JSON list of C-alpha atoms in Angstrom, two decimals:
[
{"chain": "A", "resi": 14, "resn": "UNK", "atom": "CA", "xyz": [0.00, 0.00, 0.00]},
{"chain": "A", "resi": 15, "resn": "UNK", "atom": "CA", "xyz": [1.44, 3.38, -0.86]},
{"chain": "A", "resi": 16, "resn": "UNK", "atom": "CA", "xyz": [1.79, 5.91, 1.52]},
{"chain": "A", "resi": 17, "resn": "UNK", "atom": "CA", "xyz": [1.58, 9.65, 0.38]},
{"chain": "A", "resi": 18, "resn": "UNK", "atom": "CA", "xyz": [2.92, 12.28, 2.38]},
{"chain": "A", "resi": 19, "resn": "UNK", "atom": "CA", "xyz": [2.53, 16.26, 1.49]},
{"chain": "A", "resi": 20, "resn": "UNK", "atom": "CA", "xyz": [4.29, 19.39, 3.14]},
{"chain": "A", "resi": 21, "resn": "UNK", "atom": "CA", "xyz": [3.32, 21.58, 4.81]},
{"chain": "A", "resi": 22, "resn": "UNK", "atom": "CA", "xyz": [-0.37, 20.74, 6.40]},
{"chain": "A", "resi": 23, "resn": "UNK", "atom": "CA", "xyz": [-0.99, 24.39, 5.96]},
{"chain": "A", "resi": 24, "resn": "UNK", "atom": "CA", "xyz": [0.61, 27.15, 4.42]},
{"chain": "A", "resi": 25, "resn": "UNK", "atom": "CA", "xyz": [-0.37, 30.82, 4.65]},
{"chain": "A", "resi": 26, "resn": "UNK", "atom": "CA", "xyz": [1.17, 33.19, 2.94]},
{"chain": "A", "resi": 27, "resn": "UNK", "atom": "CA", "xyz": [1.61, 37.04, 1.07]},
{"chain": "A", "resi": 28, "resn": "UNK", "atom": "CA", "xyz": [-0.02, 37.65, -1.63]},
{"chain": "A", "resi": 29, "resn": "UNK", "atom": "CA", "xyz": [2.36, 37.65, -4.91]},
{"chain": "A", "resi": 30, "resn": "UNK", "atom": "CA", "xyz": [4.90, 34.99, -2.43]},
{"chain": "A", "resi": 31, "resn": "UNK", "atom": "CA", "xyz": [5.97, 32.14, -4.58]},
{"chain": "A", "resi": 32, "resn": "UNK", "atom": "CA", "xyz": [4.46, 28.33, -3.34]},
{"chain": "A", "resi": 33, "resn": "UNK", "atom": "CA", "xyz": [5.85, 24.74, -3.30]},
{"chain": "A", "resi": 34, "resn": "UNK", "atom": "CA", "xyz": [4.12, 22.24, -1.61]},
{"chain": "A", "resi": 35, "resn": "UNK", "atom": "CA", "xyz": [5.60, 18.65, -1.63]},
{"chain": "A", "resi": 36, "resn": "UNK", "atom": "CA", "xyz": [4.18, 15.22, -2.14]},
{"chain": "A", "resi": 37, "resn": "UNK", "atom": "CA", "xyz": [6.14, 11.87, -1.40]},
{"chain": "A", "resi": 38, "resn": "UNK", "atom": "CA", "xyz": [5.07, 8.47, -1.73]},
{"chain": "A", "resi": 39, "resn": "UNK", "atom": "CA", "xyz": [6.70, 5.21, -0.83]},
{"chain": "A", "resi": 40, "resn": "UNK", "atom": "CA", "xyz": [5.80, 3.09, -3.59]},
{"chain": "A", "resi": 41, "resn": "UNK", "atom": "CA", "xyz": [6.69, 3.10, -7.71]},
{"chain": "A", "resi": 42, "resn": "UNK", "atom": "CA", "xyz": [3.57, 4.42, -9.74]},
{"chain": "A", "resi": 43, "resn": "UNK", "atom": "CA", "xyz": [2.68, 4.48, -13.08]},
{"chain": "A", "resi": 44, "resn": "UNK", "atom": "CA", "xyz": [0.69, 8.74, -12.78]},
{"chain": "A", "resi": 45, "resn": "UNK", "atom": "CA", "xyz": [0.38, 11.29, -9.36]},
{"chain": "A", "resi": 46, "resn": "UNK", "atom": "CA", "xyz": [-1.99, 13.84, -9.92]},
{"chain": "A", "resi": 47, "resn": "UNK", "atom": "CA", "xyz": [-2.45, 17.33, -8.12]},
{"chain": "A", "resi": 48, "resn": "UNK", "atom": "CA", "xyz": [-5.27, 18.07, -7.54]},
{"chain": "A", "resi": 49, "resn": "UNK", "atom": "CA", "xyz": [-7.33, 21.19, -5.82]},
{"chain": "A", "resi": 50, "resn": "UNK", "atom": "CA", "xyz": [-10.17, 21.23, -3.12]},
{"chain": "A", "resi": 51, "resn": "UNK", "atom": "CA", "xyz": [-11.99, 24.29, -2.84]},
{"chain": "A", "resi": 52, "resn": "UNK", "atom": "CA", "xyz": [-14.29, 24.81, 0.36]},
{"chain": "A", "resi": 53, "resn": "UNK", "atom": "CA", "xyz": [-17.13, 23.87, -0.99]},
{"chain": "A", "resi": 54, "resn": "UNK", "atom": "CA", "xyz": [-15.58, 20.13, -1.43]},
{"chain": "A", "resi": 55, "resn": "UNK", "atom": "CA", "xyz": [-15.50, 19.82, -5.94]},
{"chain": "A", "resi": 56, "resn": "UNK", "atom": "CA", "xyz": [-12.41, 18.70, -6.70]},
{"chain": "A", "resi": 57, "resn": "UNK", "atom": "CA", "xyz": [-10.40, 20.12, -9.85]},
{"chain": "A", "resi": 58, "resn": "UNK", "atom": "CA", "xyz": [-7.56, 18.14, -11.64]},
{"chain": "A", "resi": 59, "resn": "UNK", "atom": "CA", "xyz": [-4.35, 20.38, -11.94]},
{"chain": "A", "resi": 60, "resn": "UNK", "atom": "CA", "xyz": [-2.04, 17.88, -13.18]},
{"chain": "A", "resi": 61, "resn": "UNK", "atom": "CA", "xyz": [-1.20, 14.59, -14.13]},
{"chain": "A", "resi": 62, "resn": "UNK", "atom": "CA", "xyz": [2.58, 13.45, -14.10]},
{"chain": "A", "resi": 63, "resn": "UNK", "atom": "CA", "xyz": [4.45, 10.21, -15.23]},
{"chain": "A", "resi": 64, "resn": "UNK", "atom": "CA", "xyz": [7.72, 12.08, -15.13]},
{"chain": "A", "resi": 65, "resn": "UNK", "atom": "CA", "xyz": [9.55, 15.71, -15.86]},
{"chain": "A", "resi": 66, "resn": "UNK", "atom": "CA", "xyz": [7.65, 18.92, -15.88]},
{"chain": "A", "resi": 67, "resn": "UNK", "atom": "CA", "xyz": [4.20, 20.15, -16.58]},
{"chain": "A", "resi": 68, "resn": "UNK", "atom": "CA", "xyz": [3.67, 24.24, -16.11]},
{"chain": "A", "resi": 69, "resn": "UNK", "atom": "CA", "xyz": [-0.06, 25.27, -16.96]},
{"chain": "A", "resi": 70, "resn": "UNK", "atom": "CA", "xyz": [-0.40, 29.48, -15.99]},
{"chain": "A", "resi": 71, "resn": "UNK", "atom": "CA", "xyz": [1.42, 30.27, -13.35]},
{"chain": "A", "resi": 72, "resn": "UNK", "atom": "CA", "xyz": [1.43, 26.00, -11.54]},
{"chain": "A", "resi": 73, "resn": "UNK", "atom": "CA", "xyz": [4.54, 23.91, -12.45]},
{"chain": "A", "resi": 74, "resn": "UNK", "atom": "CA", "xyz": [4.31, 20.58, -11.18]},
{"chain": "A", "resi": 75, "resn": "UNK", "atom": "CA", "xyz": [7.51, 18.49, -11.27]},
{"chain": "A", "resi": 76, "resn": "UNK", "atom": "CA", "xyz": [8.22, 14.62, -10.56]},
{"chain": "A", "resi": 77, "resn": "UNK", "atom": "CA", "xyz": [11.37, 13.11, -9.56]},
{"chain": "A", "resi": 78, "resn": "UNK", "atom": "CA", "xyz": [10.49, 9.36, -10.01]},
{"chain": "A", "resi": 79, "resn": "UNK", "atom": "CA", "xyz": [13.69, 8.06, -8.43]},
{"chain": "A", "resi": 80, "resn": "UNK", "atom": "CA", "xyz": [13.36, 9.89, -5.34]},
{"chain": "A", "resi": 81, "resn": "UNK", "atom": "CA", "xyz": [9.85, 9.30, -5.07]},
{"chain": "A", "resi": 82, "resn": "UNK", "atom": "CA", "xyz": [8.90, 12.94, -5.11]},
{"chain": "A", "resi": 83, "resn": "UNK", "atom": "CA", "xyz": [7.06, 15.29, -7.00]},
{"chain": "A", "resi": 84, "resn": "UNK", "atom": "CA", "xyz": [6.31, 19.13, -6.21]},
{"chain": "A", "resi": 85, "resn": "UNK", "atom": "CA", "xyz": [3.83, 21.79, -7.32]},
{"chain": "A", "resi": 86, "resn": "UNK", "atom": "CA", "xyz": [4.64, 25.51, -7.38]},
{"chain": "A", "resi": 87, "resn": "UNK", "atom": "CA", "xyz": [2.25, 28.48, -7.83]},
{"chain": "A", "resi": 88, "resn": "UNK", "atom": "CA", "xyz": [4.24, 31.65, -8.77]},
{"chain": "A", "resi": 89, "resn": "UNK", "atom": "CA", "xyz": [2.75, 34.93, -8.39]},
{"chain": "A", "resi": 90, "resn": "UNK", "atom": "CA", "xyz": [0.58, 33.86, -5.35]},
{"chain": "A", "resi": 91, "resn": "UNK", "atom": "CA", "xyz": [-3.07, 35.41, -5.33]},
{"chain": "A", "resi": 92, "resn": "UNK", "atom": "CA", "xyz": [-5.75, 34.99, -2.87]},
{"chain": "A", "resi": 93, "resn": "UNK", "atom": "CA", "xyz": [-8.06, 33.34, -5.43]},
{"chain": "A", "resi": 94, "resn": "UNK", "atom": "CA", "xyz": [-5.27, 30.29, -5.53]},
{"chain": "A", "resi": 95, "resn": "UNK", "atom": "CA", "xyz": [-6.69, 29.57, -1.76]},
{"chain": "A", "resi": 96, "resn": "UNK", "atom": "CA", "xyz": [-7.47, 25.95, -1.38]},
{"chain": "A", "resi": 97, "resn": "UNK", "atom": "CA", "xyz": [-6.17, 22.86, -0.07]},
{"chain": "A", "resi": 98, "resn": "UNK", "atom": "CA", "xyz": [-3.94, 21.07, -2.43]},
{"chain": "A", "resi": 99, "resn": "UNK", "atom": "CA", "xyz": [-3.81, 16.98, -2.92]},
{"chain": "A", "resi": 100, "resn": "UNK", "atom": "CA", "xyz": [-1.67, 15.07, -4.11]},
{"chain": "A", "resi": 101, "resn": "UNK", "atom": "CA", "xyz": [-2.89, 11.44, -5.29]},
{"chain": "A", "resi": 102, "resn": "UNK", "atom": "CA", "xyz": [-0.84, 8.52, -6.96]},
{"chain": "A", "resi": 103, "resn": "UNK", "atom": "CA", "xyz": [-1.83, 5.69, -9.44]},
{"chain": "A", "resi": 104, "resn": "UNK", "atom": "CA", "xyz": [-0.19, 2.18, -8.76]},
{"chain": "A", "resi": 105, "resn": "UNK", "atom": "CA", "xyz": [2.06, 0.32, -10.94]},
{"chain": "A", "resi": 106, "resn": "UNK", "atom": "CA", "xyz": [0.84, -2.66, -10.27]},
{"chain": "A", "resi": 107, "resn": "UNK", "atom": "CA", "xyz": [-2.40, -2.65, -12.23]},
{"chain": "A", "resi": 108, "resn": "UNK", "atom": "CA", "xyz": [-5.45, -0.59, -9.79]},
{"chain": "A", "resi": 109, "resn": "UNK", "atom": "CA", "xyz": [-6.24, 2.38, -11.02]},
{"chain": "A", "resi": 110, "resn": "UNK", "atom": "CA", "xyz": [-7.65, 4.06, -8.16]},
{"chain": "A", "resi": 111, "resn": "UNK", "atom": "CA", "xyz": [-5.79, 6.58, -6.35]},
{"chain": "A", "resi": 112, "resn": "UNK", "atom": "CA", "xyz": [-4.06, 7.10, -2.92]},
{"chain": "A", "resi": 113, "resn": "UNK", "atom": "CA", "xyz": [-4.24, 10.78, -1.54]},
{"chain": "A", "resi": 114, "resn": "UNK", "atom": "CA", "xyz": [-2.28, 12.69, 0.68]},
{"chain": "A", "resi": 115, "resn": "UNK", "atom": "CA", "xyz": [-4.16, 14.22, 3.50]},
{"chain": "A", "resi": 116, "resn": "UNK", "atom": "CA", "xyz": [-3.87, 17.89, 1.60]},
{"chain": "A", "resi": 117, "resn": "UNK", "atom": "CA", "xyz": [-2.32, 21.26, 2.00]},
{"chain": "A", "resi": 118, "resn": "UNK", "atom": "CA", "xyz": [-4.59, 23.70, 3.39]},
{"chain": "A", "resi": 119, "resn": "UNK", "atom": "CA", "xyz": [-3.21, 26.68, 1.39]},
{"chain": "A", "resi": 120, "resn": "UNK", "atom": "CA", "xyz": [-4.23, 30.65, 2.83]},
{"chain": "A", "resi": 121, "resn": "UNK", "atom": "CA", "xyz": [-3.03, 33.26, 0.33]},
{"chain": "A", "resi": 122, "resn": "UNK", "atom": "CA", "xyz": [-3.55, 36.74, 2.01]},
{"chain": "A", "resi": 123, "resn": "UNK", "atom": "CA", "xyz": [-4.44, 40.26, 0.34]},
{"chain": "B", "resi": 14, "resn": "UNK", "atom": "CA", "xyz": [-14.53, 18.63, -22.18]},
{"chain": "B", "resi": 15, "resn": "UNK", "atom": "CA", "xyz": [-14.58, 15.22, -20.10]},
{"chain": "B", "resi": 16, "resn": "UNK", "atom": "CA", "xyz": [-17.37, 16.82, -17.37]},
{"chain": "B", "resi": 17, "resn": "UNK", "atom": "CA", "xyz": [-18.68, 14.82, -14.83]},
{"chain": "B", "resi": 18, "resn": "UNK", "atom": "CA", "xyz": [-21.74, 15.33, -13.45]},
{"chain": "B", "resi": 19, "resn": "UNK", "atom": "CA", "xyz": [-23.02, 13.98, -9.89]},
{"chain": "B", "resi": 20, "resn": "UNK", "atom": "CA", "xyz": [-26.48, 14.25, -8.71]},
{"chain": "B", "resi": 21, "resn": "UNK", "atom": "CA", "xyz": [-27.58, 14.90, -6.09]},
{"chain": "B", "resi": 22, "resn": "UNK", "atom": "CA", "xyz": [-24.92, 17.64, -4.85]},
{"chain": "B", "resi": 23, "resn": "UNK", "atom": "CA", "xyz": [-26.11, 17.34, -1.08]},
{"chain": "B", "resi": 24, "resn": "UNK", "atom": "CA", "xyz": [-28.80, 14.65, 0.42]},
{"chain": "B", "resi": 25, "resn": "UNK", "atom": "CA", "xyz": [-30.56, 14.39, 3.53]},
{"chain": "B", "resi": 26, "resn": "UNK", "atom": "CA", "xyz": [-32.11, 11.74, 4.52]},
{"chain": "B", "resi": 27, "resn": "UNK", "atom": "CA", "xyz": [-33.51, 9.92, 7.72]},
{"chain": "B", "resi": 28, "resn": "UNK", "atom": "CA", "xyz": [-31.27, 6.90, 9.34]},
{"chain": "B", "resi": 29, "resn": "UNK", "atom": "CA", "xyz": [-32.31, 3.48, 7.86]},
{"chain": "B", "resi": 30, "resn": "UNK", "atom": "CA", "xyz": [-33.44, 4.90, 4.16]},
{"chain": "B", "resi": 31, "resn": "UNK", "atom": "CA", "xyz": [-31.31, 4.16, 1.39]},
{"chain": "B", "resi": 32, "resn": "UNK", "atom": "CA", "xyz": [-30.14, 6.86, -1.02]},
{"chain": "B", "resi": 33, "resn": "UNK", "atom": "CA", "xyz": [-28.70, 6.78, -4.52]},
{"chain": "B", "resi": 34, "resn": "UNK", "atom": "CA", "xyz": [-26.43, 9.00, -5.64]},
{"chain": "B", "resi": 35, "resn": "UNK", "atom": "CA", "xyz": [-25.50, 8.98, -10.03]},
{"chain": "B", "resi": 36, "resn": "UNK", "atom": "CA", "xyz": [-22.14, 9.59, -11.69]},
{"chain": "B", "resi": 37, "resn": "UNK", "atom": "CA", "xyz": [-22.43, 10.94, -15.52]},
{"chain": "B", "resi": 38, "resn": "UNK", "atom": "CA", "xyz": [-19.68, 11.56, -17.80]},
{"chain": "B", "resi": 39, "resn": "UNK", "atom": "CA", "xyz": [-21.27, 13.91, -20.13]},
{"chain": "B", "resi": 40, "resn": "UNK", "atom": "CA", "xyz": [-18.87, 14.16, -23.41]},
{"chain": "B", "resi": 41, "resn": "UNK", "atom": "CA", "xyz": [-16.97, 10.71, -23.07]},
{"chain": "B", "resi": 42, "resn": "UNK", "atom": "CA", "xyz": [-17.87, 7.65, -22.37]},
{"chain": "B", "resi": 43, "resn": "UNK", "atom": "CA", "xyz": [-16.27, 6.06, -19.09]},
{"chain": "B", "resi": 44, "resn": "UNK", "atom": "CA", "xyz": [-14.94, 2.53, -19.21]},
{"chain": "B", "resi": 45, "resn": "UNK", "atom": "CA", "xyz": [-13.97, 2.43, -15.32]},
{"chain": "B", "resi": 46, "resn": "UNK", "atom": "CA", "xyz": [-15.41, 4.91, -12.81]},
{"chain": "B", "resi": 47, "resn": "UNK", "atom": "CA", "xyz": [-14.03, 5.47, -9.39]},
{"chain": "B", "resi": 48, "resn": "UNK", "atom": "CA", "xyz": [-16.25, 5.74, -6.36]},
{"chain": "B", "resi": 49, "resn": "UNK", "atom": "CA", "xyz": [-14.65, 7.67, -3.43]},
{"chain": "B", "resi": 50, "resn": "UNK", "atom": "CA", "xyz": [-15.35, 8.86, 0.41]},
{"chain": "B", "resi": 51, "resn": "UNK", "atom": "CA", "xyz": [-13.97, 11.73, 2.40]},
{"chain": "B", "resi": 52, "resn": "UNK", "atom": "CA", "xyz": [-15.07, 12.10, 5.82]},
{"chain": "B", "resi": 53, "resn": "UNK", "atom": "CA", "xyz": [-14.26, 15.68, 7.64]},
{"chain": "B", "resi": 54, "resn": "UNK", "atom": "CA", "xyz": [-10.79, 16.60, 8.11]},
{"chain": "B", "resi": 55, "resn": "UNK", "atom": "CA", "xyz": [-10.04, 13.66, 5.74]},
{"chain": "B", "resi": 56, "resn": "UNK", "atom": "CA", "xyz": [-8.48, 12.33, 2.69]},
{"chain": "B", "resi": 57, "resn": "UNK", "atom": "CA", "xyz": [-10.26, 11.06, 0.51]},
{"chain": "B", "resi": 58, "resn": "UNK", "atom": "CA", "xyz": [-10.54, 7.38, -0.03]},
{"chain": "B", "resi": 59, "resn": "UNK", "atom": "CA", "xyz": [-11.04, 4.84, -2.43]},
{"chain": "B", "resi": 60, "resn": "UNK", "atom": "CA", "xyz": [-14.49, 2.58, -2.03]},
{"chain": "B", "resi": 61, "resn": "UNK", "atom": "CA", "xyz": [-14.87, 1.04, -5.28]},
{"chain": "B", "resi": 62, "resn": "UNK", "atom": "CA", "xyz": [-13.53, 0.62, -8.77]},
{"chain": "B", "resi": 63, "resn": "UNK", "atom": "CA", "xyz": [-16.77, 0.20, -11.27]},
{"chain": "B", "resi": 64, "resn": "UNK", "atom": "CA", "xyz": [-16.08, -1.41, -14.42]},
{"chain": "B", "resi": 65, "resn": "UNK", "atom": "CA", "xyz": [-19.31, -1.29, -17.28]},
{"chain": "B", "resi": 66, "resn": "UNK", "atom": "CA", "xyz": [-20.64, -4.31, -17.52]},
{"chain": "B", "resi": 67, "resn": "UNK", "atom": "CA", "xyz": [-18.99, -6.20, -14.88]},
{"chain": "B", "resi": 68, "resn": "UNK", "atom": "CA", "xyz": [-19.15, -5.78, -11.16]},
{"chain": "B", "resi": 69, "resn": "UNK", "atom": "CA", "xyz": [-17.42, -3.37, -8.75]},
{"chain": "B", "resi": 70, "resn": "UNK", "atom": "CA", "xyz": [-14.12, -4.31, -6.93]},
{"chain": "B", "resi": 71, "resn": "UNK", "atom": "CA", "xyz": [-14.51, -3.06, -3.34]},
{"chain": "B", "resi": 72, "resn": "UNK", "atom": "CA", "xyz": [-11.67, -2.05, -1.25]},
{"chain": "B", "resi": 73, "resn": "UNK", "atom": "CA", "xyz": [-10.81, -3.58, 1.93]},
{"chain": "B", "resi": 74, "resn": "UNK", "atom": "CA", "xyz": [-13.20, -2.62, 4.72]},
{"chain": "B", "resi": 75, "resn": "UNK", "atom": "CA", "xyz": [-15.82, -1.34, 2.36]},
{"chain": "B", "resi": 76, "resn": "UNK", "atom": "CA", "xyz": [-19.21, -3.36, 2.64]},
{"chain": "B", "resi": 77, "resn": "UNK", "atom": "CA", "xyz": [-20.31, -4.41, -0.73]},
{"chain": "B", "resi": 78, "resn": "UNK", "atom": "CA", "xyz": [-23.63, -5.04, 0.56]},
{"chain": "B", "resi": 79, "resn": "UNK", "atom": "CA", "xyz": [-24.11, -1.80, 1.95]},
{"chain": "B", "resi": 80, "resn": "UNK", "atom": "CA", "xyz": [-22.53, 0.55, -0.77]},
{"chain": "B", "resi": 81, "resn": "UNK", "atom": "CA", "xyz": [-24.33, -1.02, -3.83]},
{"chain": "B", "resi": 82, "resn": "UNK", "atom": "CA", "xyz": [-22.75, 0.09, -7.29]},
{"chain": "B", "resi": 83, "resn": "UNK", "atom": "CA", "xyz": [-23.92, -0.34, -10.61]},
{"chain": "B", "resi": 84, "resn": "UNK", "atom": "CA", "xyz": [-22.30, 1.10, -13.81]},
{"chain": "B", "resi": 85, "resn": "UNK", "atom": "CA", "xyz": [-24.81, -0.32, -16.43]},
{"chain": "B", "resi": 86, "resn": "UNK", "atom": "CA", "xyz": [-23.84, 2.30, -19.19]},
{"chain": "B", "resi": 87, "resn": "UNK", "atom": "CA", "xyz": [-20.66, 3.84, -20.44]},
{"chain": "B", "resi": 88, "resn": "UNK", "atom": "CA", "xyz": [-21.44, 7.19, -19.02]},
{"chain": "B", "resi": 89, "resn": "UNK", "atom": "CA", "xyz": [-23.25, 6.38, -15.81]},
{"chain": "B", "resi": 90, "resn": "UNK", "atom": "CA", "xyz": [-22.63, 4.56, -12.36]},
{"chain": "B", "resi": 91, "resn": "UNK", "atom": "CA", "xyz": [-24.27, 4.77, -9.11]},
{"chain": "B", "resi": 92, "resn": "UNK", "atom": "CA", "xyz": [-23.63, 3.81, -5.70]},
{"chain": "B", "resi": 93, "resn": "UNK", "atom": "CA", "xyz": [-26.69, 2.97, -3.50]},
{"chain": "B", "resi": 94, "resn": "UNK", "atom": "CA", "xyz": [-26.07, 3.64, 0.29]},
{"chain": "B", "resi": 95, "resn": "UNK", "atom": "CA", "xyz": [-28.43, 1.05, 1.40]},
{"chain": "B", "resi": 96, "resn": "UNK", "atom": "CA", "xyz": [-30.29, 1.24, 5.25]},
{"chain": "B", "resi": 97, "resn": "UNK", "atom": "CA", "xyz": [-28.12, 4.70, 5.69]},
{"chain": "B", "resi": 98, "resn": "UNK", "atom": "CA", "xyz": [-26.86, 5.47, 9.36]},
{"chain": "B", "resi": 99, "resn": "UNK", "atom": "CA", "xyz": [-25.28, 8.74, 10.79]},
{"chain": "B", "resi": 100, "resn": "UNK", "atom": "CA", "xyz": [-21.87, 7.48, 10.39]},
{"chain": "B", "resi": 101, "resn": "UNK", "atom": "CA", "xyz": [-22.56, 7.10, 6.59]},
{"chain": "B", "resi": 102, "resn": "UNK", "atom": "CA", "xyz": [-22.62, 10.67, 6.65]},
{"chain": "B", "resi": 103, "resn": "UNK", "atom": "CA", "xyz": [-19.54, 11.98, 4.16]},
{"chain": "B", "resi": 104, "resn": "UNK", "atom": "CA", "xyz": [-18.82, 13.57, 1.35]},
{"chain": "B", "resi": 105, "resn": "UNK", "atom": "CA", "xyz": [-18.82, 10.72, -1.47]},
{"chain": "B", "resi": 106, "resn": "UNK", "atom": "CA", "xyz": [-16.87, 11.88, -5.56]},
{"chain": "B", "resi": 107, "resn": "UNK", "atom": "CA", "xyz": [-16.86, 9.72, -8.10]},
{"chain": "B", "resi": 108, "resn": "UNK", "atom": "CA", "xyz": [-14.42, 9.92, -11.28]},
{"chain": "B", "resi": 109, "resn": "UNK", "atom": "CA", "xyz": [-14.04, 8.76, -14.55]},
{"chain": "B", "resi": 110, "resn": "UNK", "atom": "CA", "xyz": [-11.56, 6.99, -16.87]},
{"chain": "B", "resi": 111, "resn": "UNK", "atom": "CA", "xyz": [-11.85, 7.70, -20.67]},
{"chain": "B", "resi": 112, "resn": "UNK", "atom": "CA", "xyz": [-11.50, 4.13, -22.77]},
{"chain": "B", "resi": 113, "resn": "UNK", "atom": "CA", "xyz": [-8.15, 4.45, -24.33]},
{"chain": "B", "resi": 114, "resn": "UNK", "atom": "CA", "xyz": [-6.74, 6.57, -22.02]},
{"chain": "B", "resi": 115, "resn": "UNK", "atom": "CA", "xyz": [-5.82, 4.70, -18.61]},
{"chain": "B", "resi": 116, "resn": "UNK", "atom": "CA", "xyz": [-4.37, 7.81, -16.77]},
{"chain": "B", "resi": 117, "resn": "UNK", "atom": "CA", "xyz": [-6.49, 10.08, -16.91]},
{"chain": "B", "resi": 118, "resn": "UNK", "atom": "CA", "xyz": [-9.56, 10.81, -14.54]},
{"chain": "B", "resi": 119, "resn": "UNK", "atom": "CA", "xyz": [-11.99, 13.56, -14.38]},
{"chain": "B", "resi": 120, "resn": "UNK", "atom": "CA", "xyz": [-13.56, 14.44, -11.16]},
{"chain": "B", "resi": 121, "resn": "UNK", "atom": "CA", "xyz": [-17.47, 14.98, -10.00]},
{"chain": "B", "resi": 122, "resn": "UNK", "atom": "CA", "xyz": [-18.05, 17.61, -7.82]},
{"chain": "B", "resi": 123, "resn": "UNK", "atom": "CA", "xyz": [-19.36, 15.09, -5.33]},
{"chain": "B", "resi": 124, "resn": "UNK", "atom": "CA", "xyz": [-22.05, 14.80, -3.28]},
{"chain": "B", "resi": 125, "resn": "UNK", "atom": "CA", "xyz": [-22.39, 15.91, 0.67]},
{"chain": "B", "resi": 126, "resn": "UNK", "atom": "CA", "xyz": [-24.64, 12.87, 2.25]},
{"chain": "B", "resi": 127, "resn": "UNK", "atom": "CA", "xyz": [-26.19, 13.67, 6.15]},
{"chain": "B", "resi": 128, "resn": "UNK", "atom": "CA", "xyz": [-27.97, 10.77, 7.89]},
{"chain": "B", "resi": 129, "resn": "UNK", "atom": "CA", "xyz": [-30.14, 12.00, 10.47]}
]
């Protein structure tokens, strides 16, 4: 069973303050996906990463598959990015469902 | 594209009723759909994997008998929470794989279940 960790729990920051939040897992996967949570609880794919870089506006997501690790950045911080960030990974072994990290609870201020 | 729909968005409904909740893909049609939970302060968690045609693969601790799914179309699933009780009470998402494209899944915006 894979276990996903992200860091931090929670992150509040300035607005315009550049973002990474982490994501490692324990186990080789075939995809990990970031995805965001907003309040009322609909969830929005950001990214889906086998390996390298994917930058969509101003979120990179990167994936180190050696090390097991994969980060998302948000440059240019604004209040509307406010959310709480997942990060979820696909098995190799076959199951498709995913494994989630508990979340980043992310606070961008005015 | 690739929209998933879930009805209904929130449900409230008396302990020991059952309640369906649907899973659409609107613009592609969904070989596999995912069925998952996320109680408060949570992550979410896999339930089910629904395959059309065929039936669901529960995950471990997850009472088959009590979370019914069906998936009898390529764009539509449900799960049945049958003789609901107040610890039922969650916020249940399903997703969906397109054919032909194994990595990929497309969220619902879920649906907030409170048994009374």
């Amino acid at each position: 069973k894979n276990e996903v960790e992200q860091s931090p729990q929670n992150l509040t920051a300035q607005e315009g303050e550049f973002i990474t939040i982490n994501c490692s897992y324990s186990v080789g996967i075939s995809a990990l996906h970031w995805l965001q949570q907003h309040p009322g609880g609909g969830i929005v794919s950001l990214f889906m990463l086998s390996s390298g870089k994917k930058k969509h506006g101003r979120l990179i997501a990167t994936i180190n598959i050696q090390e097991k690790h994969s980060s998302l950045h948000i440059t240019a911080s604004h209040p509307r990015d406010s959310a709480v960030y997942i990060c979820a990974v696909r098995g190799g072994g076959g199951a498709d469902g995913l494994t989630f990290g508990k979340g980043t609870h992310l606070i961008i201020q005015p | 594209g690739a929209v998933v729909s879930q009805h209904p968005s929130r449900v409230i409904c008396k302990s020991g009723t059952s309640v369906k909740i649907e899973c659409r893909s609107l613009d592609f049609q969904a070989t596999t759909m995912f069925w998952y939970r996320q109680f408060p302060k949570q992550s979410l968690m896999l339930m089910a994997t629904s395959n059309e045609g065929s039936k669901a693969t529960y995950e471990q601790g997850v009472e088959k008998d009590k979370f019914l799914i069906n998936h009898a179309s390529l764009t539509l699933s449900t799960l049945t929470v049958t003789s609901a009780h107040p610890e039922d009470s969650s916020f249940y998402i399903c997703s969906a794989q397109r054919g032909g494209y194994r990595y990929e899944q497309y969220f619902g915006p879920g649906t907030r279940l409170t048994v009374t």
